[in-house]
Short mmCIF file of C-alpha atoms (C1' of nucleotides) in Angstrom, two decimals:
data_model
loop_
_atom_site.label_atom_id
_atom_site.label_comp_id
_atom_site.label_asym_id
_atom_site.label_seq_id
_atom_site.Cartn_x
_atom_site.Cartn_y
_atom_site.Cartn_z
CA MET A 1 104.46 77.10 99.11
CA THR A 2 105.29 73.95 100.55
CA THR A 3 106.55 71.81 97.81
CA GLY A 4 106.12 68.09 98.02
CA SER A 5 109.53 66.58 98.42
CA GLY A 6 111.09 65.64 101.76
CA TYR A 7 109.41 67.84 104.29
CA ASP A 8 111.01 68.43 107.66
CA PRO A 9 110.44 71.68 109.53
CA ASP A 10 113.92 71.73 110.96
CA GLU A 11 115.61 71.32 107.65
CA TYR A 12 114.50 74.55 106.19
CA PRO A 13 116.16 77.88 106.60
CA ARG A 14 114.09 80.02 108.89
CA VAL A 15 114.00 83.71 108.34
CA ALA A 16 112.55 86.62 110.22
CA VAL A 17 109.51 88.24 108.65
CA THR A 18 108.74 91.87 109.24
CA VAL A 19 106.30 94.43 107.94
CA ASP A 20 107.46 97.87 106.83
CA LEU A 21 105.05 100.72 106.31
CA VAL A 22 104.97 103.49 103.77
CA VAL A 23 102.49 105.81 105.45
CA LEU A 24 101.54 108.81 103.35
CA THR A 25 99.53 111.83 104.33
CA LEU A 26 98.98 115.41 103.27
CA ARG A 27 100.22 118.21 105.50
CA ASP A 28 99.80 121.79 104.37
CA GLY A 29 99.27 120.61 100.84
CA GLU A 30 102.50 118.67 100.87
CA LEU A 31 102.83 114.91 100.55
CA CYS A 32 104.61 113.52 103.61
CA VAL A 33 105.80 110.11 104.72
CA LEU A 34 106.14 108.81 108.27
CA LEU A 35 109.76 108.06 109.21
CA VAL A 36 111.44 106.96 112.42
CA GLU A 37 114.97 107.54 113.58
CA ARG A 38 116.91 104.38 114.30
CA GLY A 39 118.38 104.16 117.79
CA GLU A 40 120.77 101.30 117.20
CA GLU A 41 123.10 99.62 114.78
CA PRO A 42 123.05 99.04 111.99
CA TRP A 43 122.08 102.36 110.51
CA ARG A 44 122.01 104.05 113.93
CA GLY A 45 120.76 107.59 113.55
CA ALA A 46 119.50 107.02 110.03
CA ARG A 47 115.88 107.47 109.16
CA ALA A 48 113.81 104.43 108.34
CA LEU A 49 110.30 103.37 107.54
CA PRO A 50 108.33 102.27 110.59
CA GLY A 51 107.82 98.56 110.94
CA GLY A 52 108.35 95.52 113.08
CA PHE A 53 108.23 91.78 113.36
CA VAL A 54 105.19 89.76 112.51
CA ARG A 55 103.90 87.94 115.57
CA PRO A 56 103.36 84.19 115.57
CA ASP A 57 99.59 84.16 115.34
CA GLU A 58 99.05 87.30 113.40
CA THR A 59 98.01 87.86 109.82
CA LEU A 60 100.33 89.98 107.71
CA ASP A 61 97.55 92.51 107.31
CA ALA A 62 96.98 92.49 111.06
CA ALA A 63 100.67 93.05 111.71
CA ALA A 64 100.66 96.02 109.37
CA ALA A 65 97.55 97.47 111.01
CA ARG A 66 99.03 96.97 114.47
CA GLU A 67 102.27 98.68 113.56
CA LEU A 68 100.33 101.50 111.98
CA VAL A 69 98.35 102.30 115.10
CA GLU A 70 101.43 101.89 117.27
CA GLU A 71 103.49 104.27 115.20
CA THR A 72 100.85 106.89 114.63
CA GLY A 73 99.46 106.65 118.16
CA LEU A 74 95.89 106.59 116.92
CA ARG A 75 93.04 104.36 118.00
CA ASP A 76 91.90 103.05 114.68
CA VAL A 77 93.56 102.52 111.38
CA PRO A 78 92.63 105.58 109.40
CA GLY A 79 92.30 105.66 105.64
CA HIS A 80 93.57 102.92 103.44
CA LEU A 81 96.02 100.06 103.98
CA GLU A 82 97.20 97.60 101.34
CA GLN A 83 100.07 95.28 100.76
CA LEU A 84 102.76 96.73 98.52
CA ARG A 85 105.26 93.93 97.88
CA SER A 86 107.97 91.92 99.62
CA TYR A 87 111.68 92.50 99.85
CA GLY A 88 113.99 89.67 100.70
CA ASP A 89 117.50 90.19 99.41
CA PRO A 90 119.88 88.17 101.58
CA GLU A 91 122.04 91.25 102.04
CA ARG A 92 119.36 93.72 102.98
CA ASP A 93 119.94 93.30 106.73
CA PRO A 94 123.47 92.47 107.82
CA ARG A 95 122.34 90.71 111.00
CA MET A 96 120.24 87.93 109.56
CA ARG A 97 117.94 86.90 106.81
CA VAL A 98 114.94 89.19 106.97
CA VAL A 99 112.06 89.17 104.53
CA SER A 100 109.98 92.28 104.77
CA VAL A 101 106.42 92.58 103.56
CA ALA A 102 105.87 96.25 102.78
CA TYR A 103 102.50 97.92 103.14
CA LEU A 104 101.20 101.19 101.79
CA ALA A 105 98.96 103.30 104.01
CA LEU A 106 97.16 106.47 103.01
CA ALA A 107 95.62 108.69 105.64
CA PRO A 108 94.01 112.09 106.01
CA ASP A 109 96.05 114.78 107.70
CA LEU A 110 97.23 113.18 110.94
CA PRO A 111 98.58 114.93 114.02
CA GLU A 112 102.30 114.97 114.73
CA PRO A 113 103.12 111.63 116.37
CA ALA A 114 102.96 112.10 120.13
CA ALA A 115 106.24 112.06 122.01
CA GLY A 116 106.34 109.61 124.90
CA SER A 117 104.32 106.99 123.12
CA ASP A 118 105.59 104.22 120.93
CA ALA A 119 105.43 106.81 118.23
CA ALA A 120 108.21 108.87 119.79
CA GLY A 121 110.92 109.46 117.27
CA ALA A 122 108.50 109.25 114.40
CA SER A 123 107.88 112.30 112.29
CA TRP A 124 106.33 113.41 109.04
CA VAL A 125 108.85 114.17 106.35
CA PRO A 126 108.03 115.69 102.97
CA VAL A 127 108.53 112.99 100.39
CA ASP A 128 110.92 115.06 98.28
CA GLN A 129 113.19 115.38 101.28
CA ALA A 130 112.78 111.73 102.26
CA SER A 131 113.54 110.52 98.75
CA ALA A 132 116.64 112.68 98.62
CA GLY A 133 118.17 111.92 101.99
CA PRO A 134 119.57 108.45 102.72
CA LEU A 135 117.29 105.89 104.36
CA ALA A 136 118.20 102.76 106.30
CA PHE A 137 118.43 99.37 104.60
CA ASP A 138 116.60 99.25 101.26
CA HIS A 139 113.92 101.63 102.47
CA ALA A 140 114.62 104.17 99.75
CA ARG A 141 113.58 101.57 97.24
CA ILE A 142 110.49 100.63 99.23
CA LEU A 143 109.49 104.26 99.53
CA ALA A 144 109.94 104.76 95.80
CA ASP A 145 107.79 101.70 95.09
CA GLY A 146 105.14 102.94 97.49
CA LEU A 147 105.06 106.37 95.92
CA GLU A 148 104.76 104.90 92.47
CA ARG A 149 101.92 102.66 93.62
CA ALA A 150 100.09 105.59 95.15
CA ARG A 151 100.59 107.75 92.06
CA ALA A 152 99.43 104.98 89.78
CA LYS A 153 96.35 104.09 91.83
CA LEU A 154 95.11 107.67 91.84
CA GLU A 155 94.78 107.27 88.10
CA TYR A 156 92.25 104.48 88.05
CA THR A 157 90.76 104.22 91.55
CA SER A 158 88.95 106.47 93.98
CA LEU A 159 91.83 106.11 96.41
CA ALA A 160 92.43 109.84 96.60
CA THR A 161 89.49 110.08 98.98
CA ALA A 162 91.56 108.11 101.51
CA PHE A 163 93.68 111.25 101.91
CA CYS A 164 90.61 113.32 102.69
CA PRO A 165 88.53 113.63 105.85
CA PRO A 166 85.02 112.15 105.67
CA GLU A 167 83.67 115.35 104.15
CA PHE A 168 85.59 117.26 101.56
CA THR A 169 85.26 119.53 98.56
CA VAL A 170 86.29 119.02 94.98
CA SER A 171 89.17 121.40 95.63
CA ASP A 172 90.33 119.27 98.54
CA LEU A 173 90.35 116.27 96.27
CA ARG A 174 92.18 118.15 93.56
CA ALA A 175 94.79 119.23 96.11
CA VAL A 176 95.42 115.54 96.80
CA TYR A 177 96.08 114.81 93.15
CA GLU A 178 98.29 117.85 92.77
CA ALA A 179 100.35 116.96 95.83
CA VAL A 180 100.77 113.29 94.97
CA TRP A 181 101.47 113.88 91.30
CA GLY A 182 103.43 117.09 91.90
CA ARG A 183 101.66 118.82 89.05
CA PRO A 184 98.83 121.35 88.78
CA LEU A 185 95.53 120.23 87.30
CA ASP A 186 92.96 122.35 85.56
CA PRO A 187 90.22 123.02 88.15
CA ARG A 188 87.46 123.05 85.55
CA ASN A 189 88.37 119.82 83.83
CA PHE A 190 89.02 118.13 87.16
CA HIS A 191 85.64 119.23 88.44
CA ARG A 192 83.94 117.94 85.31
CA LYS A 193 85.69 114.59 85.61
CA VAL A 194 85.03 113.83 89.27
CA THR A 195 81.48 115.12 89.37
CA GLY A 196 80.74 113.29 86.14
CA THR A 197 81.91 109.92 87.42
CA PRO A 198 78.84 108.08 88.77
CA GLY A 199 79.16 106.95 92.38
CA LEU A 200 82.43 108.69 93.07
CA LEU A 201 81.05 111.60 95.10
CA ALA A 202 77.97 111.75 97.30
CA ASP A 203 76.56 115.24 97.64
CA THR A 204 75.79 116.21 101.23
CA GLY A 205 73.68 119.14 100.07
CA ARG A 206 75.77 121.53 102.08
CA THR A 207 78.44 124.03 101.13
CA ARG A 208 81.49 125.29 102.90
CA ALA A 209 83.13 128.71 102.69
CA GLU A 210 86.87 128.57 103.26
CA GLY A 211 87.53 132.29 103.48
CA ARG A 212 87.92 133.75 100.03
CA GLY A 213 85.90 132.74 97.06
CA ARG A 214 82.61 131.09 96.33
CA PRO A 215 81.62 128.35 98.81
CA ALA A 216 82.21 124.84 97.56
CA THR A 217 79.81 121.93 97.65
CA VAL A 218 80.65 119.41 100.37
CA TYR A 219 80.83 115.75 99.36
CA ARG A 220 81.45 112.39 100.96
CA ALA A 221 83.12 109.46 99.24
CA GLY A 222 80.63 107.53 97.15
CA PRO A 223 80.42 103.79 96.61
CA ALA A 224 82.49 103.78 93.40
CA THR A 225 85.98 102.37 93.75
CA GLY A 226 87.22 102.62 90.18
CA LEU A 227 87.56 105.39 87.63
CA HIS A 228 86.50 104.47 84.09
CA PRO A 229 88.12 105.84 82.09
CA PRO A 230 91.08 106.74 84.27
CA LEU A 231 92.38 110.17 85.15
CA THR A 232 95.84 110.19 83.59
CA ARG A 233 99.00 111.79 84.91
CA ASP A 234 100.77 112.50 81.66
CA GLY A 235 98.57 115.23 80.31
CA MET B 1 111.13 96.59 109.16
CA THR B 2 113.64 96.08 111.74
CA THR B 3 112.22 98.39 114.26
CA GLY B 4 114.51 99.87 116.80
CA SER B 5 113.60 98.39 120.11
CA GLY B 6 115.31 95.43 121.76
CA TYR B 7 116.79 93.42 118.94
CA ASP B 8 117.74 89.82 119.55
CA PRO B 9 117.66 87.30 116.71
CA ASP B 10 116.55 84.49 118.96
CA GLU B 11 113.60 86.37 120.38
CA TYR B 12 111.71 86.65 117.20
CA PRO B 13 109.40 84.12 115.71
CA ARG B 14 111.04 82.52 112.73
CA VAL B 15 108.92 81.41 109.87
CA ALA B 16 109.51 79.46 106.71
CA VAL B 17 109.48 81.47 103.51
CA THR B 18 108.51 79.89 100.23
CA VAL B 19 107.82 81.00 96.71
CA ASP B 20 104.73 79.85 94.84
CA LEU B 21 104.38 80.22 91.11
CA VAL B 22 101.41 81.05 88.95
CA VAL B 23 102.77 80.01 85.56
CA LEU B 24 100.46 80.83 82.68
CA THR B 25 100.74 79.82 79.08
CA LEU B 26 98.58 79.39 76.02
CA ARG B 27 97.92 75.90 74.71
CA ASP B 28 95.63 75.47 71.72
CA GLY B 29 94.27 78.93 72.26
CA GLU B 30 93.36 78.15 75.85
CA LEU B 31 94.87 79.80 78.90
CA CYS B 32 96.50 77.17 81.11
CA VAL B 33 98.24 77.16 84.47
CA LEU B 34 100.96 74.82 85.66
CA LEU B 35 99.84 72.64 88.59
CA VAL B 36 101.48 69.82 90.51
CA GLU B 37 99.90 66.97 92.36
CA ARG B 38 100.82 66.77 96.02
CA GLY B 39 102.32 63.48 97.12
CA GLU B 40 102.00 63.95 100.87
CA GLU B 41 99.92 65.38 103.65
CA PRO B 42 98.41 67.76 104.06
CA TRP B 43 96.38 67.97 100.90
CA ARG B 44 97.78 64.71 99.57
CA GLY B 45 96.51 64.13 96.09
CA ALA B 46 95.24 67.66 95.71
CA ARG B 47 96.55 69.93 93.02
CA ALA B 48 98.74 72.83 93.99
CA LEU B 49 100.79 75.61 92.50
CA PRO B 50 104.45 74.69 92.06
CA GLY B 51 106.82 76.25 94.56
CA GLY B 52 109.40 75.61 97.20
CA PHE B 53 111.50 77.03 99.96
CA VAL B 54 113.73 80.02 99.54
CA ARG B 55 117.36 79.08 100.10
CA PRO B 56 119.51 80.91 102.60
CA ASP B 57 121.57 82.98 100.19
CA GLU B 58 119.08 83.40 97.44
CA THR B 59 117.11 86.40 96.34
CA LEU B 60 113.34 85.99 96.23
CA ASP B 61 113.45 86.61 92.49
CA ALA B 62 116.21 84.03 92.14
CA ALA B 63 114.21 81.48 94.09
CA ALA B 64 111.23 82.02 91.83
CA ALA B 65 113.37 81.70 88.72
CA ARG B 66 114.99 78.54 90.06
CA GLU B 67 111.67 76.93 90.85
CA LEU B 68 110.38 77.92 87.45
CA VAL B 69 113.14 76.17 85.55
CA GLU B 70 112.96 73.17 87.87
CA GLU B 71 109.24 72.74 87.40
CA THR B 72 109.11 73.37 83.70
CA GLY B 73 112.28 71.44 82.97
CA LEU B 74 113.58 74.16 80.69
CA ARG B 75 117.03 75.65 80.48
CA ASP B 76 116.21 79.32 80.75
CA VAL B 77 113.39 81.22 82.26
CA PRO B 78 111.13 81.92 79.35
CA GLY B 79 108.84 84.90 79.07
CA HIS B 80 108.07 87.13 81.98
CA LEU B 81 108.43 86.71 85.74
CA GLU B 82 107.27 89.20 88.37
CA GLN B 83 106.40 89.19 92.02
CA LEU B 84 102.67 88.98 92.67
CA ARG B 85 102.16 89.40 96.42
CA SER B 86 102.73 87.58 99.68
CA TYR B 87 100.41 85.33 101.67
CA GLY B 88 101.04 84.73 105.33
CA ASP B 89 97.91 83.77 107.22
CA PRO B 90 98.92 81.78 110.28
CA GLU B 91 96.45 79.07 109.32
CA ARG B 92 97.40 78.65 105.71
CA ASP B 93 99.70 75.71 106.40
CA PRO B 94 98.77 73.47 109.35
CA ARG B 95 102.35 72.33 109.93
CA MET B 96 103.99 75.62 110.71
CA ARG B 97 104.04 79.28 109.96
CA VAL B 98 104.74 79.69 106.28
CA VAL B 99 104.88 82.97 104.43
CA SER B 100 104.70 82.52 100.71
CA VAL B 101 105.84 85.05 98.17
CA ALA B 102 103.86 84.39 95.04
CA TYR B 103 105.20 85.07 91.57
CA LEU B 104 103.46 85.38 88.25
CA ALA B 105 105.13 83.90 85.18
CA LEU B 106 103.95 84.21 81.60
CA ALA B 107 105.42 82.01 78.93
CA PRO B 108 104.91 81.09 75.30
CA ASP B 109 103.46 77.68 74.58
CA LEU B 110 105.66 75.29 76.54
CA PRO B 111 106.00 71.54 76.09
CA GLU B 112 104.27 69.20 78.48
CA PRO B 113 106.51 68.91 81.55
CA ALA B 114 108.78 65.91 81.11
CA ALA B 115 108.11 62.91 83.27
CA GLY B 116 111.12 61.64 85.17
CA SER B 117 112.49 65.09 85.85
CA ASP B 118 111.72 67.34 88.79
CA ALA B 119 108.79 68.40 86.71
CA ALA B 120 107.16 64.98 86.98
CA GLY B 121 103.66 65.32 88.29
CA ALA B 122 103.33 68.80 86.87
CA SER B 123 100.81 69.44 84.15
CA TRP B 124 99.06 72.22 82.30
CA VAL B 125 95.48 72.73 83.37
CA PRO B 126 93.02 75.07 81.69
CA VAL B 127 92.42 77.94 84.07
CA ASP B 128 88.65 77.51 84.06
CA GLN B 129 89.09 73.98 85.28
CA ALA B 130 91.78 74.95 87.79
CA SER B 131 89.67 77.76 89.19
CA ALA B 132 86.72 75.44 89.58
CA GLY B 133 88.36 72.43 91.16
CA PRO B 134 89.78 72.63 94.67
CA LEU B 135 93.42 73.56 95.14
CA ALA B 136 95.70 72.95 98.11
CA PHE B 137 96.18 75.56 100.84
CA ASP B 138 95.12 79.05 99.74
CA HIS B 139 96.28 78.44 96.19
CA ALA B 140 92.86 79.12 94.69
CA ARG B 141 93.13 82.64 96.01
CA ILE B 142 96.69 83.02 94.72
CA LEU B 143 95.65 81.77 91.31
CA ALA B 144 92.75 84.20 91.23
CA ASP B 145 95.05 87.07 92.15
CA GLY B 146 97.54 86.03 89.49
CA LEU B 147 94.87 85.83 86.82
CA GLU B 148 93.54 89.22 87.75
CA ARG B 149 97.05 90.68 87.60
CA ALA B 150 97.64 89.17 84.17
CA ARG B 151 94.29 90.39 82.86
CA ALA B 152 94.89 93.86 84.20
CA LYS B 153 98.43 94.15 82.87
CA LEU B 154 97.38 93.26 79.36
CA GLU B 155 95.39 96.47 79.42
CA TYR B 156 98.23 98.90 79.89
CA THR B 157 101.46 97.03 79.12
CA SER B 158 102.95 95.11 76.23
CA LEU B 159 102.99 91.98 78.39
CA ALA B 160 100.89 90.00 75.95
CA THR B 161 104.02 89.50 73.86
CA ALA B 162 105.41 87.38 76.72
CA PHE B 163 102.87 84.73 75.73
CA CYS B 164 104.12 84.75 72.15
CA PRO B 165 107.19 83.20 70.58
CA PRO B 166 109.86 85.65 69.40
CA GLU B 167 108.09 86.10 66.09
CA PHE B 168 104.35 86.36 65.89
CA THR B 169 101.49 87.88 63.95
CA VAL B 170 98.84 90.35 64.98
CA SER B 171 96.40 87.47 65.07
CA ASP B 172 98.63 85.56 67.45
CA LEU B 173 98.68 88.56 69.73
CA ARG B 174 94.95 88.97 69.49
CA ALA B 175 94.50 85.30 70.38
CA VAL B 176 96.43 86.02 73.60
CA TYR B 177 94.08 88.80 74.56
CA GLU B 178 91.03 86.76 73.72
CA ALA B 179 92.23 83.77 75.73
CA VAL B 180 93.26 85.77 78.78
CA TRP B 181 90.21 87.99 78.79
CA GLY B 182 87.86 85.27 77.63
CA ARG B 183 86.21 87.58 75.17
CA PRO B 184 86.43 88.10 71.40
CA LEU B 185 87.96 91.30 70.08
CA ASP B 186 87.28 93.00 66.79
CA PRO B 187 90.19 92.01 64.49
CA ARG B 188 90.14 95.33 62.64
CA ASN B 189 90.12 97.59 65.66
CA PHE B 190 92.71 95.43 67.40
CA HIS B 191 94.95 95.59 64.36
CA ARG B 192 94.61 99.37 64.20
CA LYS B 193 95.44 99.71 67.89
CA VAL B 194 98.54 97.53 68.06
CA THR B 195 100.04 98.62 64.77
CA GLY B 196 99.32 102.22 65.66
CA THR B 197 101.15 102.10 68.99
CA PRO B 198 104.72 103.30 68.38
CA GLY B 199 107.40 100.84 69.45
CA LEU B 200 105.06 98.00 70.26
CA LEU B 201 105.71 95.90 67.18
CA ALA B 202 108.83 95.63 65.06
CA ASP B 203 108.10 94.59 61.49
CA THR B 204 110.35 91.78 60.24
CA GLY B 205 109.34 92.48 56.65
CA ARG B 206 108.22 88.90 56.22
CA THR B 207 104.83 87.27 56.07
CA ARG B 208 103.56 83.89 57.11
CA ALA B 209 100.75 81.81 55.65
CA GLU B 210 99.01 79.66 58.24
CA GLY B 211 96.89 77.56 55.90
CA ARG B 212 93.73 79.40 55.00
CA GLY B 213 93.49 83.11 54.40
CA ARG B 214 95.77 85.93 53.49
CA PRO B 215 99.32 85.65 54.91
CA ALA B 216 99.95 87.84 57.93
CA THR B 217 102.86 90.16 58.53
CA VAL B 218 105.37 88.75 61.03
CA TYR B 219 106.46 90.99 63.89
CA ARG B 220 108.79 90.87 66.85
CA ALA B 221 108.19 92.62 70.15
CA GLY B 222 109.27 96.25 69.98
CA PRO B 223 110.93 98.33 72.68
CA ALA B 224 107.68 99.77 74.03
CA THR B 225 106.58 98.43 77.40
CA GLY B 226 103.46 100.46 78.02
CA LEU B 227 100.24 101.13 76.12
CA HIS B 228 99.08 104.73 76.10
CA PRO B 229 96.17 104.91 76.14
CA PRO B 230 95.37 101.41 77.39
CA LEU B 231 93.45 98.68 75.65
CA THR B 232 90.44 98.20 77.88
CA ARG B 233 88.62 94.98 78.73
CA ASP B 234 85.15 96.33 79.34
CA GLY B 235 84.23 97.31 75.83
"C1'" DT C 1 86.31 80.16 38.39
"C1'" DT C 2 84.00 80.73 42.43
"C1'" DG C 3 83.53 80.66 47.24
"C1'" DT C 4 85.58 80.80 51.78
"C1'" DT C 5 88.79 82.30 55.02
"C1'" DT C 6 91.84 85.49 57.12
"C1'" DG C 7 94.41 89.91 57.06
"C1'" DT C 8 94.42 94.87 56.36
"C1'" DC C 9 92.68 99.55 55.30
"C1'" DG C 10 88.86 103.13 55.66
"C1'" DT C 11 84.76 105.49 57.24
"C1'" DC C 12 81.78 107.40 60.54
"C1'" DA C 13 79.46 108.58 64.81
"C1'" DT C 14 80.53 108.90 69.56
"C1'" DC C 15 83.12 109.76 73.60
"C1'" DT C 16 86.59 111.99 76.28
"C1'" DC C 17 89.96 115.23 77.03
"C1'" DG C 18 92.71 119.54 77.20
"C1'" DA C 19 92.45 124.44 76.59
"C1'" DC C 20 90.07 128.11 77.88
"C1'" DG C 21 85.99 131.62 78.00
"C1'" DA C 22 82.09 132.89 80.94
"C1'" DT C 23 79.25 133.13 84.96
"C1'" DA C 24 78.26 132.57 90.13
"C1'" DA C 25 79.03 133.64 94.82
"C1'" DA C 26 81.67 134.73 98.48
"C1'" DG C 27 85.05 138.39 101.17
"C1'" DG C 28 87.81 142.69 101.33
"C1'" DA C 29 89.14 147.56 100.16
"C1'" DG C 30 87.66 151.96 99.42
"C1'" DC D 1 77.36 150.15 98.87
"C1'" DT D 2 80.43 149.29 94.85
"C1'" DC D 3 84.37 147.45 92.71
"C1'" DC D 4 87.84 144.01 92.80
"C1'" DT D 5 89.82 139.72 93.87
"C1'" DT D 6 89.28 134.94 94.66
"C1'" DT D 7 87.39 130.47 94.20
"C1'" DA D 8 83.66 127.39 92.34
"C1'" DT D 9 81.07 125.84 88.55
"C1'" DC D 10 79.20 125.60 83.79
"C1'" DG D 11 79.90 125.73 78.63
"C1'" DT D 12 82.19 125.50 74.19
"C1'" DC D 13 85.37 123.93 70.85
"C1'" DG D 14 88.70 121.06 68.44
"C1'" DA D 15 91.79 116.94 68.63
"C1'" DG D 16 92.35 112.21 69.38
"C1'" DA D 17 90.71 107.42 70.45
"C1'" DT D 18 87.23 104.02 70.09
"C1'" DG D 19 83.44 100.76 68.60
"C1'" DA D 20 80.70 99.24 64.74
"C1'" DC D 21 81.17 97.87 60.42
"C1'" DG D 22 81.99 98.17 55.11
"C1'" DA D 23 85.43 97.08 51.59
"C1'" DC D 24 89.37 95.19 49.52
"C1'" DA D 25 93.53 91.89 49.39
"C1'" DA D 26 95.55 87.47 49.21
"C1'" DA D 27 95.77 82.93 50.24
"C1'" DC D 28 93.37 77.88 49.80
"C1'" DA D 29 89.54 74.59 48.45
"C1'" DA D 30 86.06 72.77 45.58
#
DNA sequence: TTGTTTGTCGTCATCTCGACGATAAAGGAG
DNA sequence: CTCCTTTATCGTCGAGATGACGACAAACAA
């Protein structure tokens, strides 16, 4: 902030501040990220993270939430939204100095972004494919940081429920972990862990049959936000 | 960032971007933070985190490192420096829109900032006192976030060594944990944990007598960066 | 020499986890 | 209806980590 010496608003370099979003969801058991196709230079035709400029009287969080609803075409902000980190290399945008505050959003399975809306040109891309293909600006780095944050937070928070609809089964939750971590988990040990963590799951008393197999108990997210001890990735 | 539609550099609100620093160190076994006294309005006379504007051709990391050496008056950046998060409420600075990228720095016991240099007016303040007294702008919040980050990272990284000089004893390292967490740890269990973690400590083969008691083995920081499993705060 | 202080090693009960066997409850094939 | 497959859930066992704490080692002080 705002150091003491010699303040004059016109003396200081002004930069543009944007928010970029890493929006993750699960589609058909696959972890996907929302990408847009750029219509202009630089990086015309390349895929990029959705984002936009922060408005003059808007909080950073509010700007991220606004962009999220604009790009997904939904009414409310679904799931979870948190600040990731900021990126401000002088070279990251050839046009001018742009500092971008990246946000991470996690959402339950969302519909394909509607064409015709602001969300036109946006699409869900499996993260393996998105990480492989080139992305505009430094968005590959931002995506990688967002993925790492998501993977890490599943270990020690109840954030996985943000990928689930309001009611879900233990198998649904396990599918989240398996998709985000890209690794199968033992159903029995996973069940023991999540049902044994106080406050993580709230039993609705109902069950749901999904075709084959024994019906599963239906839960809602409980009040707990942290996992102690954590659920580790390594194995 | 950098959404597609209608780009024109002059259309967009420009804001000032600053870096603010949460610099932590240990002095006499007490966790302290570097604060400056503001010489002008707003918040004249109040204490604030050190910081300043990001220069036009400077990386955010470089700006943080530059401010750090300017405010501490040291040659090199000691210890550890990482981005914390960004703060951009429209109301946080009454003069204009300022987005601040906060950084967290951890350093071994540093000398009192020299008067007469840029660091004049800066001083080390015990964190309990700093958290209690009022701070300029939203710096109380930034300090709280920085402290929480530091406390959390001691759990699962080898970051505590950043508070130590190049050579240190297990007791020195334990003193770091106790100061940052504000809680005593069992010397025997702590010793077992840190000496049992491969790559965390590199034995110099020497010992050091600090007055009373049996001399302690002197270590350097090893190549390990993470603690698996973590060293938890709760107990 | 004796006591005090600090560092280091061991012991033990407890907790958690990973591996994996066993049972429960559904649908489908015959 | 009966057997088989599939998924959900419960139990058991051994390995590893942890917290509480006893014991010994190696320095200084009185």
